[in-house]
mmCIF file of C-alpha atoms in Angstrom:
data_model
loop_
_atom_site.group_PDB
_atom_site.id
_atom_site.type_symbol
_atom_site.label_atom_id
_atom_site.label_comp_id
_atom_site.label_asym_id
_atom_site.label_seq_id
_atom_site.Cartn_x
_atom_site.Cartn_y
_atom_site.Cartn_z
ATOM 1 C CA UNK A 937 -57.259 -32.827 146.366
ATOM 2 C CA UNK A 938 -55.498 -29.712 145.240
ATOM 3 C CA UNK A 939 -53.904 -29.244 148.701
ATOM 4 C CA UNK A 940 -52.749 -32.605 148.624
ATOM 5 C CA UNK A 941 -51.020 -31.845 145.224
ATOM 6 C CA UNK A 942 -49.201 -28.761 146.419
ATOM 7 C CA UNK A 943 -48.123 -30.221 149.609
ATOM 8 C CA UNK A 944 -46.532 -33.097 147.816
ATOM 9 C CA UNK A 945 -44.982 -30.344 145.392
ATOM 10 C CA UNK A 946 -43.539 -28.493 148.365
ATOM 11 C CA UNK A 947 -42.490 -31.878 150.486
ATOM 12 C CA UNK A 948 -40.912 -33.082 147.219
ATOM 13 C CA UNK A 949 -38.943 -29.981 146.471
ATOM 14 C CA UNK A 950 -37.951 -29.626 149.992
ATOM 15 C CA UNK A 951 -36.560 -33.395 149.892
ATOM 16 C CA UNK A 952 -34.966 -33.180 146.691
ATOM 17 C CA UNK A 953 -33.056 -30.011 147.584
ATOM 18 C CA UNK A 954 -31.882 -31.565 150.866
ATOM 19 C CA UNK A 955 -30.812 -34.829 149.055
ATOM 20 C CA UNK A 956 -28.957 -32.960 146.501
ATOM 21 C CA UNK A 957 -27.258 -30.732 149.028
ATOM 22 C CA UNK A 958 -26.273 -33.839 151.007
ATOM 23 C CA UNK A 959 -24.397 -34.928 148.019
ATOM 24 C CA UNK A 960 -24.221 -38.123 145.822
ATOM 25 C CA UNK A 961 -22.811 -40.311 148.636
ATOM 26 C CA UNK A 962 -26.316 -40.150 150.125
ATOM 27 C CA UNK A 963 -27.716 -42.070 147.045
ATOM 28 C CA UNK A 964 -25.334 -44.652 147.208
ATOM 29 C CA UNK A 965 -23.081 -45.645 150.130
ATOM 30 C CA UNK A 966 -24.584 -44.402 153.343
ATOM 31 C CA UNK A 967 -23.063 -43.864 156.764
ATOM 32 C CA UNK A 968 -25.001 -44.332 159.753
ATOM 33 C CA UNK A 969 -26.134 -40.996 160.269
ATOM 34 C CA UNK A 970 -26.995 -40.684 156.691
ATOM 35 C CA UNK A 971 -29.218 -43.556 156.840
ATOM 36 C CA UNK A 972 -30.835 -42.304 159.755
ATOM 37 C CA UNK A 973 -31.553 -39.294 158.032
ATOM 38 C CA UNK A 974 -32.797 -41.029 154.946
ATOM 39 C CA UNK A 975 -35.160 -43.132 156.854
ATOM 40 C CA UNK A 976 -36.424 -40.268 159.029
ATOM 41 C CA UNK A 977 -36.918 -38.111 155.931
ATOM 42 C CA UNK A 978 -39.094 -40.432 154.192
ATOM 43 C CA UNK A 979 -41.172 -41.241 157.162
ATOM 44 C CA UNK A 980 -41.545 -37.432 157.945
ATOM 45 C CA UNK A 981 -42.706 -36.700 154.328
ATOM 46 C CA UNK A 982 -45.082 -39.521 154.234
ATOM 47 C CA UNK A 983 -46.873 -38.574 157.407
ATOM 48 C CA UNK A 984 -47.043 -34.961 156.223
ATOM 49 C CA UNK A 985 -48.260 -35.792 152.619
ATOM 50 C CA UNK A 986 -50.941 -38.269 154.016
ATOM 51 C CA UNK A 987 -52.510 -36.020 156.711
ATOM 52 C CA UNK A 988 -53.501 -32.674 155.511
ATOM 53 C CA UNK A 989 -54.552 -31.876 159.120
ATOM 54 C CA UNK A 990 -50.943 -31.631 159.961
ATOM 55 C CA UNK A 991 -49.503 -28.246 159.348
ATOM 56 C CA UNK A 992 -46.849 -28.400 156.032
ATOM 57 C CA UNK A 993 -44.203 -26.735 158.488
ATOM 58 C CA UNK A 994 -44.404 -29.933 160.613
ATOM 59 C CA UNK A 995 -42.993 -31.605 157.703
ATOM 60 C CA UNK A 996 -40.831 -29.137 156.179
ATOM 61 C CA UNK A 997 -39.139 -27.978 159.590
ATOM 62 C CA UNK A 998 -37.918 -31.379 160.479
ATOM 63 C CA UNK A 999 -36.367 -32.053 157.165
ATOM 64 C CA UNK A 1000 -34.435 -28.722 157.268
ATOM 65 C CA UNK A 1001 -33.339 -29.518 160.972
ATOM 66 C CA UNK A 1002 -32.141 -32.866 159.698
ATOM 67 C CA UNK A 1003 -30.197 -31.346 156.723
ATOM 68 C CA UNK A 1004 -28.649 -28.826 159.123
ATOM 69 C CA UNK A 1005 -27.490 -31.650 161.547
ATOM 70 C CA UNK A 1006 -26.113 -33.707 158.930
ATOM 71 C CA UNK A 1007 -24.092 -30.971 157.574
ATOM 72 C CA UNK A 1008 -22.876 -29.784 161.169
ATOM 73 C CA UNK A 1009 -22.143 -33.540 162.102
ATOM 74 C CA UNK A 1010 -20.272 -34.096 158.861
ATOM 75 C CA UNK A 1011 -18.398 -31.141 159.428
ATOM 76 C CA UNK A 1012 -17.341 -32.166 163.084
ATOM 77 C CA UNK A 1013 -16.301 -35.467 161.798
ATOM 78 C CA UNK A 1014 -14.046 -33.793 159.426
ATOM 79 C CA UNK A 1015 -12.355 -31.847 161.974
ATOM 80 C CA UNK A 1016 -11.888 -34.518 164.523
ATOM 81 C CA UNK A 1017 -10.551 -38.198 163.670
ATOM 82 C CA UNK A 1018 -11.476 -39.339 167.167
ATOM 83 C CA UNK A 1019 -15.153 -37.944 166.950
ATOM 84 C CA UNK A 1020 -15.318 -39.361 163.397
ATOM 85 C CA UNK A 1021 -14.694 -42.841 164.486
ATOM 86 C CA UNK A 1022 -17.435 -42.263 167.196
ATOM 87 C CA UNK A 1023 -19.851 -40.896 164.674
ATOM 88 C CA UNK A 1024 -19.336 -42.909 161.802
ATOM 89 C CA UNK A 1025 -17.443 -46.026 163.205
ATOM 90 C CA UNK A 1026 -14.293 -47.550 162.182
ATOM 91 C CA UNK A 1027 -13.210 -49.925 159.274
ATOM 92 C CA UNK A 1028 -12.861 -53.694 160.442
ATOM 93 C CA UNK A 1029 -10.385 -56.146 159.250
ATOM 94 C CA UNK A 1030 -12.291 -59.130 158.820
ATOM 95 C CA UNK A 1031 -9.668 -61.243 156.955
ATOM 96 C CA UNK A 1032 -6.136 -60.877 157.914
ATOM 97 C CA UNK A 1033 -3.397 -62.773 155.821
ATOM 98 C CA UNK A 1034 -5.907 -65.324 154.900
ATOM 99 C CA UNK A 1035 -7.428 -65.903 158.268
ATOM 100 C CA UNK A 1036 -10.764 -64.700 159.327
ATOM 101 C CA UNK A 1037 -10.861 -62.666 162.521
ATOM 102 C CA UNK A 1038 -13.655 -64.157 164.102
ATOM 103 C CA UNK A 1039 -13.854 -61.658 167.048
ATOM 104 C CA UNK A 1040 -14.070 -58.996 164.441
ATOM 105 C CA UNK A 1041 -16.973 -60.863 162.835
ATOM 106 C CA UNK A 1042 -18.889 -61.330 165.837
ATOM 107 C CA UNK A 1043 -18.358 -57.550 166.802
ATOM 108 C CA UNK A 1044 -19.968 -56.536 163.341
ATOM 109 C CA UNK A 1045 -22.444 -59.214 163.455
ATOM 110 C CA UNK A 1046 -21.216 -60.356 160.258
ATOM 111 C CA UNK A 1047 -21.927 -64.141 159.407
ATOM 112 C CA UNK A 1048 -19.956 -66.355 157.348
ATOM 113 C CA UNK A 1049 -22.744 -66.598 154.561
ATOM 114 C CA UNK A 1050 -22.519 -62.810 154.292
ATOM 115 C CA UNK A 1051 -18.907 -62.715 154.071
ATOM 116 C CA UNK A 1052 -18.828 -65.579 151.603
ATOM 117 C CA UNK A 1053 -21.599 -63.731 149.508
ATOM 118 C CA UNK A 1054 -19.673 -60.647 149.408
ATOM 119 C CA UNK A 1055 -16.471 -62.279 148.366
ATOM 120 C CA UNK A 1056 -18.245 -64.343 145.592
ATOM 121 C CA UNK A 1057 -19.641 -61.081 144.507
ATOM 122 C CA UNK A 1058 -16.214 -59.758 143.773
ATOM 123 C CA UNK A 1059 -15.106 -63.203 141.969
ATOM 124 C CA UNK A 1060 -13.351 -64.659 144.814
ATOM 125 C CA UNK A 1061 -14.308 -67.746 146.960
ATOM 126 C CA UNK A 1062 -11.064 -68.957 148.271
ATOM 127 C CA UNK A 1063 -10.317 -67.061 151.411
ATOM 128 C CA UNK A 1064 -6.618 -68.244 151.393
ATOM 129 C CA UNK A 1065 -5.960 -66.080 148.319
ATOM 130 C CA UNK A 1066 -7.007 -63.263 150.219
ATOM 131 C CA UNK A 1067 -4.653 -61.059 152.143
ATOM 132 C CA UNK A 1068 -6.899 -58.433 153.537
ATOM 133 C CA UNK A 1069 -10.817 -57.988 153.663
ATOM 134 C CA UNK A 1070 -12.045 -54.631 155.360
ATOM 135 C CA UNK A 1071 -15.443 -54.050 156.304
ATOM 136 C CA UNK A 1072 -16.088 -50.154 155.515
ATOM 137 C CA UNK A 1073 -18.127 -48.121 157.506
ATOM 138 C CA UNK A 1074 -20.486 -47.799 154.667
ATOM 139 C CA UNK A 1075 -21.044 -51.597 154.982
ATOM 140 C CA UNK A 1076 -19.220 -52.513 151.806
ATOM 141 C CA UNK A 1077 -16.379 -55.139 152.053
ATOM 142 C CA UNK A 1078 -12.981 -54.222 150.517
ATOM 143 C CA UNK A 1079 -11.134 -57.293 149.354
ATOM 144 C CA UNK A 1080 -7.506 -57.191 148.549
ATOM 145 C CA UNK A 1081 -6.060 -60.525 147.375
ATOM 146 C CA UNK A 1082 -2.242 -61.525 147.828
ATOM 147 C CA UNK A 1083 -0.128 -60.085 145.147
ATOM 148 C CA UNK A 1084 0.056 -63.548 143.304
ATOM 149 C CA UNK A 1085 -3.618 -63.489 143.004
ATOM 150 C CA UNK A 1086 -4.196 -60.000 142.058
ATOM 151 C CA UNK A 1087 -5.368 -59.261 138.482
ATOM 152 C CA UNK A 1088 -2.630 -58.724 135.958
ATOM 153 C CA UNK A 1089 -1.888 -55.231 135.191
ATOM 154 C CA UNK A 1090 -0.074 -53.645 132.229
ATOM 155 C CA UNK A 1091 2.682 -52.536 134.830
ATOM 156 C CA UNK A 1092 3.095 -56.118 135.866
ATOM 157 C CA UNK A 1093 3.428 -57.318 132.374
ATOM 158 C CA UNK A 1094 5.933 -54.336 131.750
ATOM 159 C CA UNK A 1095 4.048 -53.004 128.918
ATOM 160 C CA UNK A 1096 2.764 -49.455 128.467
ATOM 161 C CA UNK A 1097 -0.517 -49.420 126.631
ATOM 162 C CA UNK A 1098 -1.547 -45.991 124.977
ATOM 163 C CA UNK A 1099 -3.433 -43.528 127.283
ATOM 164 C CA UNK A 1100 -6.908 -43.179 125.581
ATOM 165 C CA UNK A 1101 -7.859 -40.653 128.051
ATOM 166 C CA UNK A 1102 -11.778 -40.197 128.949
ATOM 167 C CA UNK A 1103 -14.296 -41.079 126.555
ATOM 168 C CA UNK A 1104 -16.486 -37.916 126.084
ATOM 169 C CA UNK A 1105 -20.262 -38.337 125.107
ATOM 170 C CA UNK A 1106 -20.552 -35.941 122.180
ATOM 171 C CA UNK A 1107 -23.663 -36.892 120.883
ATOM 172 C CA UNK A 1108 -26.628 -37.865 123.160
ATOM 173 C CA UNK A 1109 -29.837 -39.182 121.743
ATOM 174 C CA UNK A 1110 -29.396 -36.668 118.607
ATOM 175 C CA UNK A 1111 -28.072 -33.841 120.519
ATOM 176 C CA UNK A 1112 -24.734 -32.313 120.302
ATOM 177 C CA UNK A 1113 -22.902 -31.890 123.438
ATOM 178 C CA UNK A 1114 -20.857 -28.854 122.553
ATOM 179 C CA UNK A 1115 -19.078 -28.465 126.016
ATOM 180 C CA UNK A 1116 -18.020 -32.052 125.994
ATOM 181 C CA UNK A 1117 -16.899 -31.455 122.263
ATOM 182 C CA UNK A 1118 -14.888 -28.612 123.498
ATOM 183 C CA UNK A 1119 -13.596 -30.486 126.429
ATOM 184 C CA UNK A 1120 -12.438 -33.391 124.140
ATOM 185 C CA UNK A 1121 -10.248 -31.014 122.000
ATOM 186 C CA UNK A 1122 -12.670 -31.031 118.908
ATOM 187 C CA UNK A 1123 -14.881 -28.777 117.238
ATOM 188 C CA UNK A 1124 -18.252 -28.751 115.263
ATOM 189 C CA UNK A 1125 -16.275 -28.801 111.940
ATOM 190 C CA UNK A 1126 -14.504 -32.128 112.762
ATOM 191 C CA UNK A 1127 -17.657 -33.773 114.169
ATOM 192 C CA UNK A 1128 -19.528 -32.911 110.717
ATOM 193 C CA UNK A 1129 -16.557 -34.468 108.944
ATOM 194 C CA UNK A 1130 -16.860 -37.478 111.117
ATOM 195 C CA UNK A 1131 -20.579 -38.087 110.402
ATOM 196 C CA UNK A 1132 -20.084 -37.531 106.660
ATOM 197 C CA UNK A 1133 -17.510 -40.146 106.873
ATOM 198 C CA UNK A 1134 -20.292 -42.481 108.306
ATOM 199 C CA UNK A 1135 -22.593 -41.253 105.547
ATOM 200 C CA UNK A 1136 -24.738 -39.463 107.917
ATOM 201 C CA UNK A 1137 -26.503 -36.174 107.258
ATOM 202 C CA UNK A 1138 -27.059 -34.738 110.856
ATOM 203 C CA UNK A 1139 -26.490 -35.364 114.457
ATOM 204 C CA UNK A 1140 -30.061 -36.353 114.865
ATOM 205 C CA UNK A 1141 -29.520 -39.717 113.021
ATOM 206 C CA UNK A 1142 -26.974 -40.708 115.979
ATOM 207 C CA UNK A 1143 -28.124 -42.157 119.205
ATOM 208 C CA UNK A 1144 -24.836 -42.077 121.025
ATOM 209 C CA UNK A 1145 -21.255 -41.166 120.068
ATOM 210 C CA UNK A 1146 -18.135 -40.790 122.059
ATOM 211 C CA UNK A 1147 -14.451 -39.850 121.280
ATOM 212 C CA UNK A 1148 -11.449 -40.262 123.495
ATOM 213 C CA UNK A 1149 -8.073 -38.518 123.600
ATOM 214 C CA UNK A 1150 -6.722 -40.664 120.558
ATOM 215 C CA UNK A 1151 -9.780 -39.676 118.498
ATOM 216 C CA UNK A 1152 -11.153 -43.108 118.596
ATOM 217 C CA UNK A 1153 -15.078 -42.906 117.944
ATOM 218 C CA UNK A 1154 -17.767 -45.167 119.068
ATOM 219 C CA UNK A 1155 -20.844 -44.563 117.456
ATOM 220 C CA UNK A 1156 -24.365 -45.815 117.516
ATOM 221 C CA UNK A 1157 -27.281 -45.147 115.115
ATOM 222 C CA UNK A 1158 -30.924 -44.199 116.236
ATOM 223 C CA UNK A 1159 -33.253 -47.216 115.589
ATOM 224 C CA UNK A 1160 -30.359 -49.686 115.776
ATOM 225 C CA UNK A 1161 -31.297 -52.871 117.717
ATOM 226 C CA UNK A 1162 -29.241 -55.827 118.502
ATOM 227 C CA UNK B 1411 -17.341 -24.124 155.276
ATOM 228 C CA UNK B 1412 -19.939 -21.988 153.606
ATOM 229 C CA UNK B 1413 -22.494 -24.957 153.739
ATOM 230 C CA UNK B 1414 -21.776 -25.611 157.447
ATOM 231 C CA UNK B 1415 -22.125 -21.949 158.394
ATOM 232 C CA UNK B 1416 -25.390 -21.651 156.347
ATOM 233 C CA UNK B 1417 -26.556 -24.758 158.462
ATOM 234 C CA UNK B 1418 -25.661 -23.054 161.755
ATOM 235 C CA UNK B 1419 -27.404 -19.754 160.723
ATOM 236 C CA UNK B 1420 -30.383 -21.675 159.524
ATOM 237 C CA UNK B 1421 -30.759 -23.613 162.756
ATOM 238 C CA UNK B 1422 -30.481 -20.462 164.846
ATOM 239 C CA UNK B 1423 -32.930 -18.776 162.409
ATOM 240 C CA UNK B 1424 -35.350 -21.720 162.727
ATOM 241 C CA UNK B 1425 -34.934 -21.578 166.530
ATOM 242 C CA UNK B 1426 -35.604 -17.952 166.637
ATOM 243 C CA UNK B 1427 -38.790 -18.253 164.471
ATOM 244 C CA UNK B 1428 -39.785 -21.004 166.799
ATOM 245 C CA UNK B 1429 -39.363 -18.874 169.910
ATOM 246 C CA UNK B 1430 -41.101 -16.030 168.398
ATOM 247 C CA UNK B 1431 -44.134 -18.395 167.852
ATOM 248 C CA UNK B 1432 -44.261 -19.279 171.254
ATOM 249 C CA UNK B 1433 -44.109 -15.778 172.377
ATOM 250 C CA UNK B 1434 -46.785 -14.781 169.799
ATOM 251 C CA UNK B 1435 -49.204 -17.713 170.512
ATOM 252 C CA UNK B 1436 -48.638 -17.008 174.340
ATOM 253 C CA UNK B 1437 -49.854 -13.477 173.621
ATOM 254 C CA UNK B 1438 -52.853 -14.541 171.525
ATOM 255 C CA UNK B 1439 -54.032 -17.173 173.927
ATOM 256 C CA UNK B 1440 -53.529 -15.094 176.902
ATOM 257 C CA UNK B 1441 -55.701 -12.333 175.228
ATOM 258 C CA UNK B 1442 -58.245 -14.865 174.391
ATOM 259 C CA UNK B 1443 -58.333 -16.394 177.726
ATOM 260 C CA UNK B 1444 -58.568 -12.911 179.335
ATOM 261 C CA UNK B 1445 -61.653 -12.065 177.165
ATOM 262 C CA UNK B 1446 -63.211 -15.300 178.087
ATOM 263 C CA UNK B 1447 -62.764 -14.422 181.666
ATOM 264 C CA UNK B 1448 -63.947 -11.231 181.261
ATOM 265 C CA UNK B 1449 -67.165 -12.490 179.271
ATOM 266 C CA UNK B 1450 -67.671 -15.262 181.955
ATOM 267 C CA UNK B 1451 -67.542 -12.892 184.952
ATOM 268 C CA UNK B 1452 -69.925 -10.162 183.186
ATOM 269 C CA UNK B 1453 -72.481 -13.067 182.633
ATOM 270 C CA UNK B 1454 -72.222 -14.085 186.121
ATOM 271 C CA UNK B 1455 -72.947 -10.477 187.068
ATOM 272 C CA UNK B 1456 -75.721 -10.358 184.764
ATOM 273 C CA UNK B 1457 -74.406 -7.870 182.324
ATOM 274 C CA UNK B 1458 -74.920 -9.984 179.068
ATOM 275 C CA UNK B 1459 -74.230 -7.098 176.759
ATOM 276 C CA UNK B 1460 -70.830 -6.618 178.014
ATOM 277 C CA UNK B 1461 -70.324 -10.581 178.041
ATOM 278 C CA UNK B 1462 -71.513 -10.670 174.330
ATOM 279 C CA UNK B 1463 -68.943 -7.742 173.250
ATOM 280 C CA UNK B 1464 -66.122 -9.453 174.919
ATOM 281 C CA UNK B 1465 -66.859 -12.807 173.312
ATOM 282 C CA UNK B 1466 -67.453 -10.827 169.998
ATOM 283 C CA UNK B 1467 -63.813 -9.404 170.432
ATOM 284 C CA UNK B 1468 -62.401 -13.010 170.996
ATOM 285 C CA UNK B 1469 -64.187 -14.310 167.808
ATOM 286 C CA UNK B 1470 -62.683 -11.262 166.005
ATOM 287 C CA UNK B 1471 -59.342 -11.712 167.357
ATOM 288 C CA UNK B 1472 -59.245 -15.646 166.616
ATOM 289 C CA UNK B 1473 -60.560 -14.993 163.250
ATOM 290 C CA UNK B 1474 -57.791 -12.254 162.548
ATOM 291 C CA UNK B 1475 -55.285 -15.030 163.515
ATOM 292 C CA UNK B 1476 -56.591 -17.574 160.935
ATOM 293 C CA UNK B 1477 -53.593 -17.712 158.564
ATOM 294 C CA UNK B 1478 -51.192 -17.875 161.577
ATOM 295 C CA UNK B 1479 -52.910 -20.636 163.219
ATOM 296 C CA UNK B 1480 -53.200 -22.638 159.978
ATOM 297 C CA UNK B 1481 -49.820 -22.546 159.148
ATOM 298 C CA UNK B 1482 -48.443 -23.302 162.657
ATOM 299 C CA UNK B 1483 -51.204 -25.210 164.651
ATOM 300 C CA UNK B 1484 -52.337 -28.837 163.990
ATOM 301 C CA UNK B 1485 -55.936 -28.300 162.060
ATOM 302 C CA UNK B 1486 -57.694 -30.706 164.765
ATOM 303 C CA UNK B 1487 -56.658 -28.101 167.557
ATOM 304 C CA UNK B 1488 -57.757 -25.296 165.542
ATOM 305 C CA UNK B 1489 -61.102 -27.022 164.921
ATOM 306 C CA UNK B 1490 -61.676 -27.890 168.434
ATOM 307 C CA UNK B 1491 -60.697 -24.380 169.635
ATOM 308 C CA UNK B 1492 -63.111 -22.824 167.352
ATOM 309 C CA UNK B 1493 -65.973 -25.139 168.225
ATOM 310 C CA UNK B 1494 -65.371 -24.313 171.924
ATOM 311 C CA UNK B 1495 -65.314 -20.501 171.241
ATOM 312 C CA UNK B 1496 -68.351 -20.408 169.002
ATOM 313 C CA UNK B 1497 -70.175 -22.648 171.829
ATOM 314 C CA UNK B 1498 -69.110 -20.406 174.504
ATOM 315 C CA UNK B 1499 -70.790 -17.424 172.513
ATOM 316 C CA UNK B 1500 -73.726 -19.564 171.634
ATOM 317 C CA UNK B 1501 -74.225 -19.958 175.600
ATOM 318 C CA UNK B 1502 -74.473 -16.403 176.708
ATOM 319 C CA UNK B 1503 -78.121 -15.824 177.027
ATOM 320 C CA UNK B 1504 -80.026 -15.247 180.254
ATOM 321 C CA UNK B 1505 -82.031 -18.493 179.929
ATOM 322 C CA UNK B 1506 -78.955 -20.614 180.099
ATOM 323 C CA UNK B 1507 -77.861 -22.310 183.332
ATOM 324 C CA UNK B 1508 -74.764 -20.810 184.896
ATOM 325 C CA UNK B 1509 -73.323 -24.389 185.225
ATOM 326 C CA UNK B 1510 -73.648 -24.789 181.355
ATOM 327 C CA UNK B 1511 -72.119 -21.259 180.681
ATOM 328 C CA UNK B 1512 -69.152 -22.196 183.059
ATOM 329 C CA UNK B 1513 -68.415 -25.684 181.419
ATOM 330 C CA UNK B 1514 -68.516 -23.896 177.913
ATOM 331 C CA UNK B 1515 -65.998 -21.494 179.149
ATOM 332 C CA UNK B 1516 -63.995 -24.066 180.854
ATOM 333 C CA UNK B 1517 -63.828 -26.170 177.738
ATOM 334 C CA UNK B 1518 -62.779 -22.877 175.601
ATOM 335 C CA UNK B 1519 -59.714 -22.181 178.375
ATOM 336 C CA UNK B 1520 -58.668 -25.880 178.145
ATOM 337 C CA UNK B 1521 -58.489 -25.722 174.358
ATOM 338 C CA UNK B 1522 -56.659 -22.309 174.528
ATOM 339 C CA UNK B 1523 -54.256 -23.613 177.025
ATOM 340 C CA UNK B 1524 -53.836 -26.849 175.061
ATOM 341 C CA UNK B 1525 -52.489 -25.116 172.038
ATOM 342 C CA UNK B 1526 -50.288 -23.275 173.797
ATOM 343 C CA UNK B 1527 -48.998 -26.296 175.710
ATOM 344 C CA UNK B 1528 -48.339 -28.128 172.371
ATOM 345 C CA UNK B 1529 -45.841 -25.366 171.312
ATOM 346 C CA UNK B 1530 -44.329 -24.568 174.681
ATOM 347 C CA UNK B 1531 -41.026 -26.292 175.423
ATOM 348 C CA UNK B 1532 -41.695 -28.604 178.401
ATOM 349 C CA UNK B 1533 -40.969 -32.209 179.082
ATOM 350 C CA UNK B 1534 -44.642 -32.834 178.487
ATOM 351 C CA UNK B 1535 -44.934 -31.341 175.137
ATOM 352 C CA UNK B 1536 -41.416 -33.075 173.854
ATOM 353 C CA UNK B 1537 -42.405 -36.524 175.043
#
């Protein structure tokens, strides 16, 4: 029993470290090689965890080897465009100026249902309004509508709204995020003043608080429910 | 670039450890097979005292490698080899039939060769 726990801890730490080193992309949009690695790592870990008769090294060594290979393959892909397209594939233009490219659809084994599903997910269901739809190597569909169907932007309207900048979280479940407070250009004195204005005695009474470049504050109190 | 270089170094390092492992395992199994051969020939000559000392040396060597074997070798293989080693030791008595002794030593040699074959790089061990 203890052995299983220790083995689980070691495998978990190894996989966690490897996934962390592979970067955030691994957790979201995966390239083919990344998907292969994720699937293999999961299987390797499960086998080693279940069978205590298998040396732990037999689980850890392949995980490390896969990590090394992934890093090397990614680096090679960065160096050569040709190799990158071989390793990770190329984006495919599924819709070109409002017309579906059936050859590309077939090549990517992408059905009309899947195409319509992805378009609906992006709030579009009329193909004639779409100028381009690109199937990315990650499997995501990027849709670019014709200019007249694109969402209205401030520049199109000819207005220049104030730049509110990034909203920094300065209180997170009662804890003051000093680094964020400094980055936002404020100090603890300013925060205490803001809290007093809201008739609050300490940051502990606050569940969530943000501030932007213009000094606009969003505040949610602890225990506050909708 | 640091990460890529570390990955290459790590791969080289692991390959070096794997090669060292094969080298070490070859040396240990070679020594054990040699002791088993000597124990078997001493038995054939009726020199059971020498045979016993050879097999005791083999058991001592096997036990001294306990940590190494448990880290690098599948535990079912370790158990199989240990069982055949102790079985060979148990067969070393004058009232045993020579064919039984020979079978026990053949089994021991088979297990020792098997753990080496599992680690050595060959078409068979890969597939």
